C-alpha atoms as an extended CHARMM CRD file, in Angstrom:
* protein
*
       241  EXT
         1         1  UNK       CA             -2.8790000000       -7.2570000000      -34.1040000000  PROA      1               0.0000000000
         2         2  UNK       CA             -2.0340000000       -9.8770000000      -31.4160000000  PROA      2               0.0000000000
         3         3  UNK       CA             -4.5100000000      -12.6430000000      -30.9410000000  PROA      3               0.0000000000
         4         4  UNK       CA             -4.9640000000      -15.6380000000      -28.5860000000  PROA      4               0.0000000000
         5         5  UNK       CA             -2.0230000000      -14.7770000000      -26.3140000000  PROA      5               0.0000000000
         6         6  UNK       CA             -1.8690000000      -12.7940000000      -23.1070000000  PROA      6               0.0000000000
         7         7  UNK       CA             -0.2050000000       -9.4450000000      -22.8440000000  PROA      7               0.0000000000
         8         8  UNK       CA              1.7360000000       -8.3130000000      -19.8350000000  PROA      8               0.0000000000
         9         9  UNK       CA              1.4800000000       -4.5670000000      -19.2310000000  PROA      9               0.0000000000
        10        10  UNK       CA              3.7310000000       -2.5680000000      -16.9120000000  PROA      10              0.0000000000
        11        11  UNK       CA              1.9410000000        0.2090000000      -15.0380000000  PROA      11              0.0000000000
        12        12  UNK       CA             -1.6200000000        1.6630000000      -15.4710000000  PROA      12              0.0000000000
        13        13  UNK       CA             -0.7230000000        3.7670000000      -18.5240000000  PROA      13              0.0000000000
        14        14  UNK       CA              0.5080000000        0.7770000000      -20.4320000000  PROA      14              0.0000000000
        15        15  UNK       CA             -2.5420000000       -1.2360000000      -19.4350000000  PROA      15              0.0000000000
        16        16  UNK       CA             -4.8730000000        1.5470000000      -20.6740000000  PROA      16              0.0000000000
        17        17  UNK       CA             -3.0980000000        1.8050000000      -23.9780000000  PROA      17              0.0000000000
        18        18  UNK       CA             -3.2230000000       -1.9590000000      -24.5980000000  PROA      18              0.0000000000
        19        19  UNK       CA             -6.8770000000       -2.2080000000      -23.4420000000  PROA      19              0.0000000000
        20        20  UNK       CA             -7.9420000000        0.6430000000      -25.7610000000  PROA      20              0.0000000000
        21        21  UNK       CA             -5.9640000000       -0.8870000000      -28.7370000000  PROA      21              0.0000000000
        22        22  UNK       CA             -7.5200000000       -4.3640000000      -28.3600000000  PROA      22              0.0000000000
        23        23  UNK       CA            -10.4420000000       -5.1300000000      -26.0550000000  PROA      23              0.0000000000
        24        24  UNK       CA            -10.4490000000       -8.8610000000      -26.8140000000  PROA      24              0.0000000000
        25        25  UNK       CA             -7.1030000000       -9.9640000000      -25.7050000000  PROA      25              0.0000000000
        26        26  UNK       CA             -6.2550000000      -11.1900000000      -22.0910000000  PROA      26              0.0000000000
        27        27  UNK       CA             -4.0640000000       -8.6890000000      -20.1390000000  PROA      27              0.0000000000
        28        28  UNK       CA             -2.0960000000       -9.2690000000      -17.0170000000  PROA      28              0.0000000000
        29        29  UNK       CA             -1.3200000000       -5.8230000000      -15.4930000000  PROA      29              0.0000000000
        30        30  UNK       CA              1.7020000000       -5.4000000000      -13.3600000000  PROA      30              0.0000000000
        31        31  UNK       CA              2.5210000000       -2.3740000000      -11.0490000000  PROA      31              0.0000000000
        32        32  UNK       CA             -1.1000000000       -1.4360000000      -10.7170000000  PROA      32              0.0000000000
        33        33  UNK       CA             -3.1100000000       -0.7880000000       -7.5780000000  PROA      33              0.0000000000
        34        34  UNK       CA             -6.1790000000       -2.8230000000       -6.4890000000  PROA      34              0.0000000000
        35        35  UNK       CA             -8.4460000000        0.1530000000       -6.8010000000  PROA      35              0.0000000000
        36        36  UNK       CA             -7.3670000000        0.5750000000      -10.4790000000  PROA      36              0.0000000000
        37        37  UNK       CA             -7.6280000000       -2.9530000000      -11.7350000000  PROA      37              0.0000000000
        38        38  UNK       CA            -10.4560000000       -4.4380000000       -9.7250000000  PROA      38              0.0000000000
        39        39  UNK       CA            -13.2510000000       -2.9610000000      -11.8010000000  PROA      39              0.0000000000
        40        40  UNK       CA            -11.7470000000       -4.1290000000      -15.1110000000  PROA      40              0.0000000000
        41        41  UNK       CA            -11.2720000000       -7.6240000000      -13.6950000000  PROA      41              0.0000000000
        42        42  UNK       CA            -14.7440000000       -7.8250000000      -12.2810000000  PROA      42              0.0000000000
        43        43  UNK       CA            -16.2010000000       -6.9380000000      -15.7670000000  PROA      43              0.0000000000
        44        44  UNK       CA            -13.7790000000       -9.2780000000      -17.6140000000  PROA      44              0.0000000000
        45        45  UNK       CA            -13.2290000000      -12.3000000000      -15.3300000000  PROA      45              0.0000000000
        46        46  UNK       CA            -10.5620000000      -14.6670000000      -16.6330000000  PROA      46              0.0000000000
        47        47  UNK       CA             -9.5140000000      -12.1270000000      -19.2690000000  PROA      47              0.0000000000
        48        48  UNK       CA             -8.0720000000       -9.2400000000      -17.1980000000  PROA      48              0.0000000000
        49        49  UNK       CA             -6.0690000000       -9.6700000000      -14.0080000000  PROA      49              0.0000000000
        50        50  UNK       CA             -3.1780000000       -8.0870000000      -12.1550000000  PROA      50              0.0000000000
        51        51  UNK       CA             -0.2980000000       -8.4580000000       -9.7730000000  PROA      51              0.0000000000
        52        52  UNK       CA             -1.2030000000       -5.8750000000       -7.1480000000  PROA      52              0.0000000000
        53        53  UNK       CA              1.4110000000       -3.2310000000       -6.3210000000  PROA      53              0.0000000000
        54        54  UNK       CA             -0.2050000000       -1.4600000000       -3.3730000000  PROA      54              0.0000000000
        55        55  UNK       CA              0.4210000000       -3.0340000000       -0.0280000000  PROA      55              0.0000000000
        56        56  UNK       CA             -2.6540000000       -4.2660000000        1.8760000000  PROA      56              0.0000000000
        57        57  UNK       CA             -3.5230000000       -1.5920000000        4.3790000000  PROA      57              0.0000000000
        58        58  UNK       CA             -3.5930000000       -4.0610000000        7.3040000000  PROA      58              0.0000000000
        59        59  UNK       CA             -0.1060000000       -5.1070000000        6.6260000000  PROA      59              0.0000000000
        60        60  UNK       CA              1.0220000000       -1.4240000000        6.5350000000  PROA      60              0.0000000000
        61        61  UNK       CA             -0.8530000000       -0.7470000000        9.8720000000  PROA      61              0.0000000000
        62        62  UNK       CA              0.9420000000       -3.8080000000       11.4080000000  PROA      62              0.0000000000
        63        63  UNK       CA              4.2140000000       -2.4410000000       10.1930000000  PROA      63              0.0000000000
        64        64  UNK       CA              3.6970000000        0.6020000000       12.3800000000  PROA      64              0.0000000000
        65        65  UNK       CA              2.6550000000       -1.7010000000       15.2770000000  PROA      65              0.0000000000
        66        66  UNK       CA              5.8320000000       -3.8040000000       14.8060000000  PROA      66              0.0000000000
        67        67  UNK       CA              7.9030000000       -0.6220000000       15.0490000000  PROA      67              0.0000000000
        68        68  UNK       CA              5.9080000000        0.9360000000       17.9810000000  PROA      68              0.0000000000
        69        69  UNK       CA              4.5370000000       -2.1010000000       19.8910000000  PROA      69              0.0000000000
        70        70  UNK       CA              2.7460000000        0.1880000000       22.3120000000  PROA      70              0.0000000000
        71        71  UNK       CA              0.7790000000        1.7980000000       19.4580000000  PROA      71              0.0000000000
        72        72  UNK       CA             -2.9750000000        1.1490000000       19.3590000000  PROA      72              0.0000000000
        73        73  UNK       CA             -4.4020000000        4.1360000000       17.4940000000  PROA      73              0.0000000000
        74        74  UNK       CA             -3.9840000000        4.7470000000       13.7900000000  PROA      74              0.0000000000
        75        75  UNK       CA             -4.7300000000        8.0940000000       12.0680000000  PROA      75              0.0000000000
        76        76  UNK       CA             -5.8000000000        8.0930000000        8.3990000000  PROA      76              0.0000000000
        77        77  UNK       CA             -6.3480000000       10.9410000000        5.9460000000  PROA      77              0.0000000000
        78        78  UNK       CA             -8.9050000000       10.4960000000        3.2320000000  PROA      78              0.0000000000
        79        79  UNK       CA            -11.1200000000       12.3710000000        0.8470000000  PROA      79              0.0000000000
        80        80  UNK       CA            -14.8560000000       11.8940000000        0.7380000000  PROA      80              0.0000000000
        81        81  UNK       CA            -14.3040000000        9.8520000000       -2.4640000000  PROA      81              0.0000000000
        82        82  UNK       CA            -11.7330000000        7.5070000000       -0.8990000000  PROA      82              0.0000000000
        83        83  UNK       CA            -13.0090000000        7.1280000000        2.6600000000  PROA      83              0.0000000000
        84        84  UNK       CA            -14.8300000000        3.9620000000        1.9720000000  PROA      84              0.0000000000
        85        85  UNK       CA            -11.5420000000        2.2210000000        1.0330000000  PROA      85              0.0000000000
        86        86  UNK       CA            -10.6000000000        2.2820000000        4.6640000000  PROA      86              0.0000000000
        87        87  UNK       CA            -13.7160000000        0.7270000000        6.0920000000  PROA      87              0.0000000000
        88        88  UNK       CA            -12.3830000000       -2.9460000000        5.7840000000  PROA      88              0.0000000000
        89        89  UNK       CA             -9.1740000000       -1.8370000000        7.6250000000  PROA      89              0.0000000000
        90        90  UNK       CA            -11.1990000000       -0.1920000000       10.5020000000  PROA      90              0.0000000000
        91        91  UNK       CA            -13.1160000000       -3.4030000000       10.9490000000  PROA      91              0.0000000000
        92        92  UNK       CA             -9.9650000000       -5.6050000000       10.9210000000  PROA      92              0.0000000000
        93        93  UNK       CA             -7.8230000000       -3.5810000000       13.4070000000  PROA      93              0.0000000000
        94        94  UNK       CA             -9.5930000000       -4.4530000000       16.6680000000  PROA      94              0.0000000000
        95        95  UNK       CA             -8.5750000000       -8.1000000000       16.2480000000  PROA      95              0.0000000000
        96        96  UNK       CA             -5.0230000000       -6.8530000000       16.3750000000  PROA      96              0.0000000000
        97        97  UNK       CA             -5.4600000000       -4.6680000000       19.4340000000  PROA      97              0.0000000000
        98        98  UNK       CA             -5.7560000000       -1.4630000000       17.3740000000  PROA      98              0.0000000000
        99        99  UNK       CA             -8.3230000000        1.0500000000       16.2460000000  PROA      99              0.0000000000
       100       100  UNK       CA             -8.3340000000        3.7590000000       13.4980000000  PROA      100             0.0000000000
       101       101  UNK       CA            -10.0260000000        7.0280000000       12.7660000000  PROA      101             0.0000000000
       102       102  UNK       CA            -10.3340000000        8.7570000000        9.3910000000  PROA      102             0.0000000000
       103       103  UNK       CA             -9.8600000000       12.4820000000        9.0110000000  PROA      103             0.0000000000
       104       104  UNK       CA            -11.4450000000       14.0060000000        5.8940000000  PROA      104             0.0000000000
       105       105  UNK       CA             -9.5390000000       16.2940000000        3.5630000000  PROA      105             0.0000000000
       106       106  UNK       CA            -11.3270000000       17.5740000000        0.4950000000  PROA      106             0.0000000000
       107       107  UNK       CA             -9.0250000000       20.4640000000       -0.6150000000  PROA      107             0.0000000000
       108       108  UNK       CA             -5.5360000000       21.5550000000        0.1150000000  PROA      108             0.0000000000
       109       109  UNK       CA             -6.6020000000       24.2490000000        2.5560000000  PROA      109             0.0000000000
       110       110  UNK       CA             -8.0480000000       21.5290000000        4.7630000000  PROA      110             0.0000000000
       111       111  UNK       CA             -4.8940000000       19.3490000000        4.6370000000  PROA      111             0.0000000000
       112       112  UNK       CA             -2.7220000000       20.6810000000        7.4720000000  PROA      112             0.0000000000
       113       113  UNK       CA             -5.6760000000       21.3110000000        9.9170000000  PROA      113             0.0000000000
       114       114  UNK       CA             -6.9070000000       17.7890000000        9.3540000000  PROA      114             0.0000000000
       115       115  UNK       CA             -3.4750000000       16.4590000000        9.7040000000  PROA      115             0.0000000000
       116       116  UNK       CA             -2.8980000000       18.2000000000       12.9840000000  PROA      116             0.0000000000
       117       117  UNK       CA             -6.1340000000       16.6610000000       14.3610000000  PROA      117             0.0000000000
       118       118  UNK       CA             -5.0710000000       13.3040000000       12.9790000000  PROA      118             0.0000000000
       119       119  UNK       CA             -1.6180000000       13.4770000000       14.6750000000  PROA      119             0.0000000000
       120       120  UNK       CA             -3.2100000000       14.3240000000       17.9570000000  PROA      120             0.0000000000
       121       121  UNK       CA             -5.3400000000       11.2060000000       17.7860000000  PROA      121             0.0000000000
       122       122  UNK       CA             -3.0850000000        8.5560000000       16.2900000000  PROA      122             0.0000000000
       123       123  UNK       CA              0.1600000000        6.9450000000       17.5750000000  PROA      123             0.0000000000
       124       124  UNK       CA              1.1760000000        7.0690000000       13.8970000000  PROA      124             0.0000000000
       125       125  UNK       CA             -0.1840000000        8.2410000000       10.5390000000  PROA      125             0.0000000000
       126       126  UNK       CA             -0.9080000000        5.5230000000        8.0150000000  PROA      126             0.0000000000
       127       127  UNK       CA             -0.3290000000        6.8530000000        4.5340000000  PROA      127             0.0000000000
       128       128  UNK       CA             -2.2360000000        5.0920000000        1.7410000000  PROA      128             0.0000000000
       129       129  UNK       CA             -1.7550000000        5.3210000000       -2.0300000000  PROA      129             0.0000000000
       130       130  UNK       CA             -4.2680000000        8.2020000000       -2.3500000000  PROA      130             0.0000000000
       131       131  UNK       CA             -2.8680000000       10.6560000000       -4.8930000000  PROA      131             0.0000000000
       132       132  UNK       CA             -5.3750000000       13.2930000000       -3.9080000000  PROA      132             0.0000000000
       133       133  UNK       CA             -3.6530000000       13.6170000000       -0.5390000000  PROA      133             0.0000000000
       134       134  UNK       CA             -0.1270000000       12.1150000000       -0.8970000000  PROA      134             0.0000000000
       135       135  UNK       CA              1.5110000000       13.7700000000       -3.9670000000  PROA      135             0.0000000000
       136       136  UNK       CA              4.6530000000       15.7920000000       -4.7380000000  PROA      136             0.0000000000
       137       137  UNK       CA              2.9320000000       19.0480000000       -3.7790000000  PROA      137             0.0000000000
       138       138  UNK       CA              1.8070000000       17.8930000000       -0.3330000000  PROA      138             0.0000000000
       139       139  UNK       CA              4.2610000000       15.1500000000        0.9070000000  PROA      139             0.0000000000
       140       140  UNK       CA              6.8850000000       17.5470000000        2.2050000000  PROA      140             0.0000000000
       141       141  UNK       CA              4.3430000000       19.4650000000        4.2930000000  PROA      141             0.0000000000
       142       142  UNK       CA              2.8760000000       16.2230000000        5.6560000000  PROA      142             0.0000000000
       143       143  UNK       CA              6.1770000000       14.7130000000        6.6350000000  PROA      143             0.0000000000
       144       144  UNK       CA              7.4570000000       17.9870000000        8.2470000000  PROA      144             0.0000000000
       145       145  UNK       CA              4.2540000000       18.4920000000       10.2120000000  PROA      145             0.0000000000
       146       146  UNK       CA              4.3850000000       14.8360000000       11.5120000000  PROA      146             0.0000000000
       147       147  UNK       CA              8.0860000000       15.1570000000       12.3120000000  PROA      147             0.0000000000
       148       148  UNK       CA              7.6330000000       18.3370000000       14.2990000000  PROA      148             0.0000000000
       149       149  UNK       CA              4.9370000000       16.6210000000       16.4160000000  PROA      149             0.0000000000
       150       150  UNK       CA              7.1990000000       13.6450000000       17.0030000000  PROA      150             0.0000000000
       151       151  UNK       CA              4.7980000000       11.2460000000       15.0970000000  PROA      151             0.0000000000
       152       152  UNK       CA              5.8700000000        8.7000000000       12.4720000000  PROA      152             0.0000000000
       153       153  UNK       CA              4.4380000000        8.1790000000        9.0510000000  PROA      153             0.0000000000
       154       154  UNK       CA              4.0850000000        4.6020000000        7.7530000000  PROA      154             0.0000000000
       155       155  UNK       CA              3.7570000000        3.9770000000        3.9790000000  PROA      155             0.0000000000
       156       156  UNK       CA              2.5500000000        4.2240000000        1.3360000000  PROA      156             0.0000000000
       157       157  UNK       CA              5.6120000000        2.9950000000       -0.5740000000  PROA      157             0.0000000000
       158       158  UNK       CA              9.3590000000        2.7220000000       -0.7450000000  PROA      158             0.0000000000
       159       159  UNK       CA              9.5400000000        6.0170000000       -2.5740000000  PROA      159             0.0000000000
       160       160  UNK       CA              7.9400000000        7.8580000000        0.3750000000  PROA      160             0.0000000000
       161       161  UNK       CA             10.2640000000        6.1380000000        2.7450000000  PROA      161             0.0000000000
       162       162  UNK       CA             13.1290000000        7.8320000000        0.7770000000  PROA      162             0.0000000000
       163       163  UNK       CA             11.2270000000       11.1100000000        1.0610000000  PROA      163             0.0000000000
       164       164  UNK       CA             10.9040000000       10.8820000000        4.8490000000  PROA      164             0.0000000000
       165       165  UNK       CA              8.2790000000        8.2930000000        5.9320000000  PROA      165             0.0000000000
       166       166  UNK       CA              9.7320000000        6.1380000000        8.6000000000  PROA      166             0.0000000000
       167       167  UNK       CA              8.9020000000        2.7850000000        7.0520000000  PROA      167             0.0000000000
       168       168  UNK       CA              6.7680000000        0.8840000000        4.5460000000  PROA      168             0.0000000000
       169       169  UNK       CA              6.1880000000       -2.6880000000        3.7320000000  PROA      169             0.0000000000
       170       170  UNK       CA              6.7060000000       -3.6030000000        0.0670000000  PROA      170             0.0000000000
       171       171  UNK       CA              6.7260000000       -6.6220000000       -2.1800000000  PROA      171             0.0000000000
       172       172  UNK       CA             10.1680000000       -7.2860000000       -3.8600000000  PROA      172             0.0000000000
       173       173  UNK       CA             10.0120000000       -7.0340000000       -7.6360000000  PROA      173             0.0000000000
       174       174  UNK       CA             11.2870000000      -10.6640000000       -7.9130000000  PROA      174             0.0000000000
       175       175  UNK       CA              8.2730000000      -11.8510000000       -5.9920000000  PROA      175             0.0000000000
       176       176  UNK       CA              5.9180000000       -9.8300000000       -8.2710000000  PROA      176             0.0000000000
       177       177  UNK       CA              7.6630000000      -11.3040000000      -11.2970000000  PROA      177             0.0000000000
       178       178  UNK       CA              7.2930000000      -14.8170000000       -9.9910000000  PROA      178             0.0000000000
       179       179  UNK       CA              3.5600000000      -14.3660000000       -9.2810000000  PROA      179             0.0000000000
       180       180  UNK       CA              3.0030000000      -12.9420000000      -12.8120000000  PROA      180             0.0000000000
       181       181  UNK       CA              4.8110000000      -16.0310000000      -14.2730000000  PROA      181             0.0000000000
       182       182  UNK       CA              2.6560000000      -18.2930000000      -12.2040000000  PROA      182             0.0000000000
       183       183  UNK       CA             -0.5040000000      -16.4950000000      -13.4510000000  PROA      183             0.0000000000
       184       184  UNK       CA              0.6180000000      -16.8520000000      -17.0660000000  PROA      184             0.0000000000
       185       185  UNK       CA              1.1540000000      -20.5190000000      -16.5380000000  PROA      185             0.0000000000
       186       186  UNK       CA             -2.3250000000      -20.8120000000      -15.1680000000  PROA      186             0.0000000000
       187       187  UNK       CA             -3.6830000000      -19.0430000000      -18.2370000000  PROA      187             0.0000000000
       188       188  UNK       CA             -2.0290000000      -21.4930000000      -20.6160000000  PROA      188             0.0000000000
       189       189  UNK       CA             -3.2070000000      -24.4510000000      -18.4650000000  PROA      189             0.0000000000
       190       190  UNK       CA             -6.8040000000      -23.3380000000      -17.9660000000  PROA      190             0.0000000000
       191       191  UNK       CA             -7.4500000000      -20.7480000000      -20.6510000000  PROA      191             0.0000000000
       192       192  UNK       CA             -8.2340000000      -18.0700000000      -18.0970000000  PROA      192             0.0000000000
       193       193  UNK       CA             -6.2600000000      -15.7350000000      -15.9350000000  PROA      193             0.0000000000
       194       194  UNK       CA             -6.8520000000      -16.0170000000      -12.1160000000  PROA      194             0.0000000000
       195       195  UNK       CA             -8.1800000000      -13.0570000000      -10.1860000000  PROA      195             0.0000000000
       196       196  UNK       CA             -5.9760000000      -10.1400000000       -9.2400000000  PROA      196             0.0000000000
       197       197  UNK       CA             -3.8160000000      -10.9450000000       -6.2330000000  PROA      197             0.0000000000
       198       198  UNK       CA             -1.0080000000       -9.7190000000       -3.9570000000  PROA      198             0.0000000000
       199       199  UNK       CA              2.3450000000      -11.3410000000       -3.7080000000  PROA      199             0.0000000000
       200       200  UNK       CA              2.8490000000      -13.5230000000       -0.6820000000  PROA      200             0.0000000000
       201       201  UNK       CA              6.2600000000      -12.2640000000        0.4510000000  PROA      201             0.0000000000
       202       202  UNK       CA              6.9730000000       -8.7550000000        1.7310000000  PROA      202             0.0000000000
       203       203  UNK       CA              9.8780000000       -6.8940000000        3.1450000000  PROA      203             0.0000000000
       204       204  UNK       CA             10.1420000000       -3.5960000000        5.2030000000  PROA      204             0.0000000000
       205       205  UNK       CA             11.8930000000       -0.5060000000        3.9240000000  PROA      205             0.0000000000
       206       206  UNK       CA             13.0980000000        1.8010000000        6.7340000000  PROA      206             0.0000000000
       207       207  UNK       CA             14.4230000000        5.3410000000        6.7590000000  PROA      207             0.0000000000
       208       208  UNK       CA             17.3290000000        4.9720000000        9.2620000000  PROA      208             0.0000000000
       209       209  UNK       CA             18.0080000000        8.5710000000        9.3490000000  PROA      209             0.0000000000
       210       210  UNK       CA             14.4380000000        9.4470000000       10.4240000000  PROA      210             0.0000000000
       211       211  UNK       CA             14.4610000000        6.5960000000       13.0420000000  PROA      211             0.0000000000
       212       212  UNK       CA             17.6810000000        8.0120000000       14.5430000000  PROA      212             0.0000000000
       213       213  UNK       CA             16.5030000000       11.6210000000       14.5860000000  PROA      213             0.0000000000
       214       214  UNK       CA             13.2890000000       10.5260000000       16.3730000000  PROA      214             0.0000000000
       215       215  UNK       CA             15.2370000000        8.2000000000       18.7740000000  PROA      215             0.0000000000
       216       216  UNK       CA             13.2410000000        5.1270000000       17.7160000000  PROA      216             0.0000000000
       217       217  UNK       CA             15.1380000000        1.8380000000       18.2700000000  PROA      217             0.0000000000
       218       218  UNK       CA             14.5620000000       -0.5100000000       15.4120000000  PROA      218             0.0000000000
       219       219  UNK       CA             15.0720000000       -4.2730000000       15.2050000000  PROA      219             0.0000000000
       220       220  UNK       CA             16.5310000000       -5.8740000000       12.1190000000  PROA      220             0.0000000000
       221       221  UNK       CA             14.2630000000       -5.6340000000        8.9980000000  PROA      221             0.0000000000
       222       222  UNK       CA             13.8830000000       -9.4270000000        8.8640000000  PROA      222             0.0000000000
       223       223  UNK       CA             12.6550000000       -9.3960000000       12.4290000000  PROA      223             0.0000000000
       224       224  UNK       CA             10.0690000000       -6.7130000000       11.6490000000  PROA      224             0.0000000000
       225       225  UNK       CA              8.8550000000       -8.6590000000        8.6780000000  PROA      225             0.0000000000
       226       226  UNK       CA              8.5910000000      -11.8420000000       10.7410000000  PROA      226             0.0000000000
       227       227  UNK       CA              6.6270000000      -10.0360000000       13.4620000000  PROA      227             0.0000000000
       228       228  UNK       CA              4.2380000000       -8.6560000000       10.9210000000  PROA      228             0.0000000000
       229       229  UNK       CA              3.6760000000      -12.0340000000        9.3310000000  PROA      229             0.0000000000
       230       230  UNK       CA              3.1280000000      -13.7450000000       12.6560000000  PROA      230             0.0000000000
       231       231  UNK       CA              0.5020000000      -11.1620000000       13.5100000000  PROA      231             0.0000000000
       232       232  UNK       CA             -1.3010000000      -11.6320000000       10.2090000000  PROA      232             0.0000000000
       233       233  UNK       CA             -1.3110000000      -15.4720000000       10.2650000000  PROA      233             0.0000000000
       234       234  UNK       CA             -1.3120000000      -16.1970000000       14.0350000000  PROA      234             0.0000000000
       235       235  UNK       CA              0.8770000000      -19.2250000000       13.1830000000  PROA      235             0.0000000000
       236       236  UNK       CA              4.4000000000      -17.8380000000       13.7380000000  PROA      236             0.0000000000
       237       237  UNK       CA              5.4010000000      -18.9710000000       10.2730000000  PROA      237             0.0000000000
       238       238  UNK       CA              7.6990000000      -16.3680000000        8.8350000000  PROA      238             0.0000000000
       239       239  UNK       CA              6.8740000000      -15.9870000000        5.1060000000  PROA      239             0.0000000000
       240       240  UNK       CA              8.4410000000      -12.5300000000        4.9130000000  PROA      240             0.0000000000
       241       241  UNK       CA             12.0800000000      -11.9380000000        4.3620000000  PROA      241             0.0000000000
């Protein structure tokens, strides 16, 4: 029944309900991943947009590099359906003195064998928001296997850090809210929503217990964030907090 005003949806389920109920209203989606919202936004430019919740993979990889400065190889698990999502990252990493290799997992029987090969290759495992691989059924096995081989897992979110990943970058909710307010202001000024975008400010969540058990010395979180931002921009300007 709502007309001529944007709707803010929280999460992919809420977005889907609003979209099915009314396909003519503008929607700003929050707490959605780039892979979820990009196709909707591409088909409906100016009408559908989002504040992206997933962390850019390059930032996550540089989180691992900030923690392990000597690291130069990144291991990634993917399915045949998701492997193309990592191609931009693989192209970007050499500029930062790193390289990555993707190990394919297409069913749960392949998970641990592929993980073991990945851990042999990589200085750390980069976990992405790929529910086919990282989910409640598998995460415990992945984390325990990595821990037993003295390899850290970076990402994919704060929730996984609580579960046993060593660290993950994340955007504070206040920054996501500020970006959404700015995008709504742009809508009222121009009549269109801007393209989906990531927040500009990120922080680093760390599992201190895992770091201690693996004897990994860690600088302050703010220092880690600054190191990551300097590597991304090359300017030394610390936008992270």
